[in-house]
Amino acid sequence: RTSPPVRGKWVMENLLGTPPPPPPPDVPVLDESKTISAATMRERMEQHRKDPSCSPCHMVMDPIGFGLESYDAVGAWRTHEGKARIDTSGALPDGKSFNGAKDLKEILKGQSDKFIRNVTEKLLTYALGRGLERHDEPTVHQIATRVSANGYRFSTLVMEIVKSKPFQMRSVEVARQ
């Protein structure tokens, strides 16, 4: 089966760099036995969101996941879940609404700065061979700004990382044999 919250969380963490808060420790997992009578995943998730401790996080993650619900668990396109037509509409917490992956993509494209910042952090982490520290923040900001100004070109991102002070000044441990 698909999981709109998992998909939404993945987009938030891996593309936008804005993970949702962790669930409270006492929040139970979605009990499939209680929701099996519901016809669609959307209906099951609506039942789950009735729990006040679940609702705050799911209000953020679920809409993104529902926008991608036309893709099944292995990524094949579908229009129905069982006999019910899939509803891919949603509204983000900021009030922007969409109907389907194409509309969602357009909304997410409006968050290019979050995306490029996240990619910059991930690629710089990889390039430095260490996690980022507070003192790396100005470098991340500078690189992301330059990449944005240059039309979000990947080549700009790579060159800016290579030219950055943290990359130029990194130390490499030499393995002794």
XYZ file of N, CA, C and O in Angstrom, residues 12-86:
300
model
N 9.668 16.520 2.261
C 10.053 17.591 3.173
C 11.515 17.476 3.593
O 12.247 18.464 3.587
N 11.954 16.283 3.953
C 13.325 16.082 4.436
C 14.354 16.151 3.313
O 15.362 16.844 3.429
N 14.117 15.404 2.240
C 15.137 15.198 1.220
C 15.146 16.232 0.111
O 16.180 16.409 -0.543
N 14.032 16.891 -0.125
C 14.004 17.907 -1.173
C 14.003 19.325 -0.606
O 14.703 20.190 -1.113
N 13.227 19.541 0.443
C 13.094 20.893 0.979
C 13.948 21.152 2.215
O 14.123 22.296 2.611
N 14.464 20.103 2.827
C 15.282 20.274 4.022
C 14.508 20.804 5.211
O 15.071 21.455 6.083
N 13.218 20.523 5.255
C 12.363 20.989 6.350
C 11.593 19.807 6.937
O 10.397 19.666 6.701
N 12.275 18.944 7.675
C 11.580 17.779 8.213
C 10.507 18.171 9.209
O 10.639 19.172 9.907
N 9.436 17.380 9.264
C 8.416 17.664 10.265
C 8.954 17.301 11.643
O 9.928 16.553 11.756
N 8.317 17.805 12.681
C 8.783 17.438 14.024
C 8.559 15.950 14.258
O 7.652 15.361 13.663
N 9.361 15.342 15.109
C 9.153 13.917 15.397
C 7.833 13.714 16.130
O 7.376 14.599 16.848
N 7.225 12.543 15.950
C 5.962 12.296 16.650
C 6.205 12.180 18.148
O 7.288 11.783 18.572
N 5.209 12.533 18.936
C 5.348 12.342 20.377
C 5.588 10.853 20.669
O 5.127 9.999 19.913
N 6.287 10.538 21.753
C 6.642 9.139 22.024
C 5.445 8.216 22.255
O 5.534 7.029 22.032
N 4.322 8.761 22.659
C 3.176 7.911 22.974
C 2.182 7.762 21.826
O 1.110 7.203 21.995
N 2.537 8.254 20.618
C 1.612 8.161 19.495
C 1.671 6.756 18.905
O 2.736 6.274 18.540
N 0.514 6.090 18.822
C 0.497 4.729 18.277
C 0.628 4.740 16.749
O 0.307 5.721 16.093
N 1.068 3.629 16.214
C 1.132 3.441 14.771
C -0.296 3.289 14.268
O -1.184 2.837 14.997
N -0.518 3.649 13.009
C -1.841 3.513 12.407
C -2.297 2.061 12.522
O -1.630 1.147 12.047
N -3.417 1.841 13.197
C -3.944 0.492 13.399
C -4.784 0.107 12.194
O -5.915 0.548 12.040
N -4.208 -0.711 11.336
C -4.886 -1.131 10.105
C -6.177 -1.896 10.381
O -7.122 -1.817 9.614
N -6.228 -2.659 11.481
C -7.415 -3.473 11.764
C -8.641 -2.597 12.029
O -9.762 -2.977 11.711
N -8.415 -1.406 12.594
C -9.537 -0.503 12.871
C -9.959 0.290 11.652
O -11.057 0.793 11.585
N -9.078 0.429 10.669
C -9.377 1.279 9.522
C -9.604 0.488 8.249
O -9.793 1.062 7.197
N -9.598 -0.821 8.334
C -9.696 -1.649 7.142
C -11.027 -1.453 6.411
O -11.115 -1.619 5.211
N -12.069 -1.060 7.135
C -13.359 -0.864 6.494
C -13.379 0.392 5.624
O -14.217 0.513 4.746
N -12.480 1.322 5.859
C -12.433 2.534 5.042
C -12.001 2.166 3.625
O -11.128 1.333 3.424
N -12.602 2.795 2.655
C -12.380 2.418 1.256
C -11.026 2.865 0.722
O -10.409 2.156 -0.049
N -10.562 4.023 1.093
C -9.334 4.547 0.490
C -8.310 4.917 1.547
O -8.628 5.068 2.723
N -7.084 5.105 1.090
C -6.015 5.536 1.990
C -6.362 6.898 2.584
O -6.131 7.148 3.761
N -6.926 7.778 1.785
C -7.304 9.100 2.287
C -8.277 8.971 3.458
O -8.129 9.643 4.477
N -9.252 8.113 3.331
C -10.226 7.926 4.411
C -9.564 7.340 5.655
O -9.874 7.743 6.777
N -8.640 6.403 5.465
C -7.924 5.829 6.618
C -7.094 6.900 7.317
O -7.044 6.967 8.541
N -6.440 7.760 6.530
C -5.615 8.816 7.123
C -6.485 9.862 7.813
O -6.096 10.407 8.839
N -7.663 10.129 7.277
C -8.575 11.071 7.938
C -8.996 10.536 9.299
O -9.093 11.291 10.268
N -9.214 9.236 9.400
C -9.544 8.631 10.689
C -8.371 8.782 11.655
O -8.550 9.103 12.817
N -7.179 8.549 11.158
C -5.970 8.654 11.988
C -5.761 10.087 12.477
O -5.372 10.310 13.622
N -6.031 11.059 11.616
C -5.822 12.466 11.982
C -6.823 12.975 13.009
O -6.655 14.067 13.544
N -7.837 12.224 13.292
C -8.791 12.637 14.327
C -8.140 12.658 15.698
O -8.611 13.351 16.592
N -7.062 11.906 15.858
C -6.324 11.910 17.120
C -5.589 13.249 17.215
O -4.755 13.563 16.367
N -5.880 14.078 18.227
C -5.265 15.401 18.333
C -3.737 15.381 18.406
O -3.088 16.334 17.993
N -3.167 14.292 18.910
C -1.705 14.243 18.974
C -1.093 13.918 17.610
O 0.098 14.141 17.404
N -1.894 13.402 16.684
C -1.397 13.050 15.347
C -1.590 14.198 14.350
O -0.813 14.353 13.408
N -2.625 14.938 14.555
C -3.045 15.945 13.587
C -1.988 16.992 13.205
O -1.825 17.278 12.024
N -1.257 17.590 14.146
C -0.321 18.662 13.752
C 0.721 18.248 12.705
O 0.964 18.978 11.753
N 1.300 17.077 12.874
C 2.313 16.626 11.912
C 1.676 16.207 10.592
O 2.198 16.498 9.516
N 0.550 15.510 10.689
C -0.096 15.010 9.479
C -0.671 16.132 8.622
O -0.778 15.974 7.403
N -1.023 17.256 9.228
C -1.513 18.395 8.443
C -0.434 18.902 7.492
O -0.733 19.457 6.444
N 0.816 18.699 7.849
C 1.935 19.162 7.043
C 2.361 18.099 6.025
O 2.585 18.413 4.860
N 2.460 16.849 6.453
C 2.982 15.780 5.589
C 1.951 15.222 4.617
O 2.256 14.980 3.441
N 0.758 14.975 5.089
C -0.234 14.263 4.294
C -0.594 14.942 2.969
O -0.692 14.253 1.951
N -0.810 16.256 2.934
C -1.190 16.851 1.654
C -0.155 16.585 0.547
O -0.535 16.281 -0.590
N 1.112 16.675 0.867
C 2.141 16.400 -0.137
C 2.025 14.958 -0.605
O 2.067 14.670 -1.800
N 1.859 14.039 0.331
C 1.706 12.627 -0.023
C 0.465 12.362 -0.855
O 0.502 11.563 -1.793
N -0.639 13.027 -0.538
C -1.862 12.836 -1.327
C -1.684 13.348 -2.752
O -2.270 12.805 -3.684
N -0.877 14.371 -2.931
C -0.609 14.868 -4.278
C 0.108 13.845 -5.141
O 0.059 13.911 -6.372
N 0.781 12.895 -4.505
C 1.527 11.852 -5.221
C 0.801 10.509 -5.191
O 1.357 9.494 -5.620
N -0.426 10.492 -4.732
C -1.154 9.236 -4.524
C -1.512 8.510 -5.825
O -1.831 7.322 -5.800
N -1.424 9.181 -6.973
C -1.685 8.496 -8.242
C -0.579 7.515 -8.603
O -0.725 6.723 -9.523
N 0.529 7.591 -7.866
C 1.604 6.620 -8.059
C 1.428 5.529 -7.016
O 1.307 5.817 -5.836
N 1.433 4.273 -7.459
C 1.281 3.192 -6.491
C 2.579 2.972 -5.724
O 3.533 3.752 -5.863
N 2.638 1.925 -4.937
C 3.787 1.683 -4.061
C 5.096 1.479 -4.813
O 6.169 1.683 -4.256
N 5.034 1.085 -6.095
C 6.257 0.898 -6.881
C 6.409 1.958 -7.965
O 7.263 1.847 -8.832
N 5.572 2.987 -7.930
C 5.713 4.117 -8.844
C 4.911 4.038 -10.125
O 5.020 4.921 -10.973
N 4.097 3.013 -10.299
C 3.260 2.913 -11.493
C 2.056 3.853 -11.352
O 1.519 4.038 -10.259
N 1.640 4.434 -12.464
C 0.506 5.360 -12.464
C -0.789 4.589 -12.285
O -0.964 3.506 -12.828
N -1.690 5.160 -11.519
C -3.006 4.569 -11.314
C -4.023 5.677 -11.139
O -3.672 6.802 -10.753
N -5.259 5.379 -11.417
C -6.333 6.365 -11.263
C -7.336 5.946 -10.197
O -8.127 6.768 -9.753
N -7.295 4.668 -9.816
C -8.252 4.151 -8.840
C -7.536 3.370 -7.748
O -6.507 2.759 -7.983
N -8.113 3.425 -6.570
C -7.683 2.580 -5.454
C -8.874 1.679 -5.177
O -9.887 2.122 -4.633
N -8.767 0.421 -5.601
C -9.929 -0.461 -5.565
C -10.941 0.061 -6.563
O -10.619 0.311 -7.727
N -12.139 0.306 -6.096
C -13.185 0.839 -6.984
C -13.292 2.359 -6.909
O -13.978 2.975 -7.712
N -12.620 2.952 -5.937
C -12.728 4.403 -5.724
C -11.700 5.164 -6.562
O -10.555 4.744 -6.687
N -12.128 6.270 -7.124
C -11.217 7.144 -7.859
C -10.297 7.839 -6.845
O -10.737 8.254 -5.783
N -9.018 7.934 -7.169
C -8.041 8.532 -6.255
C -8.202 10.047 -6.249
O -8.283 10.688 -7.299
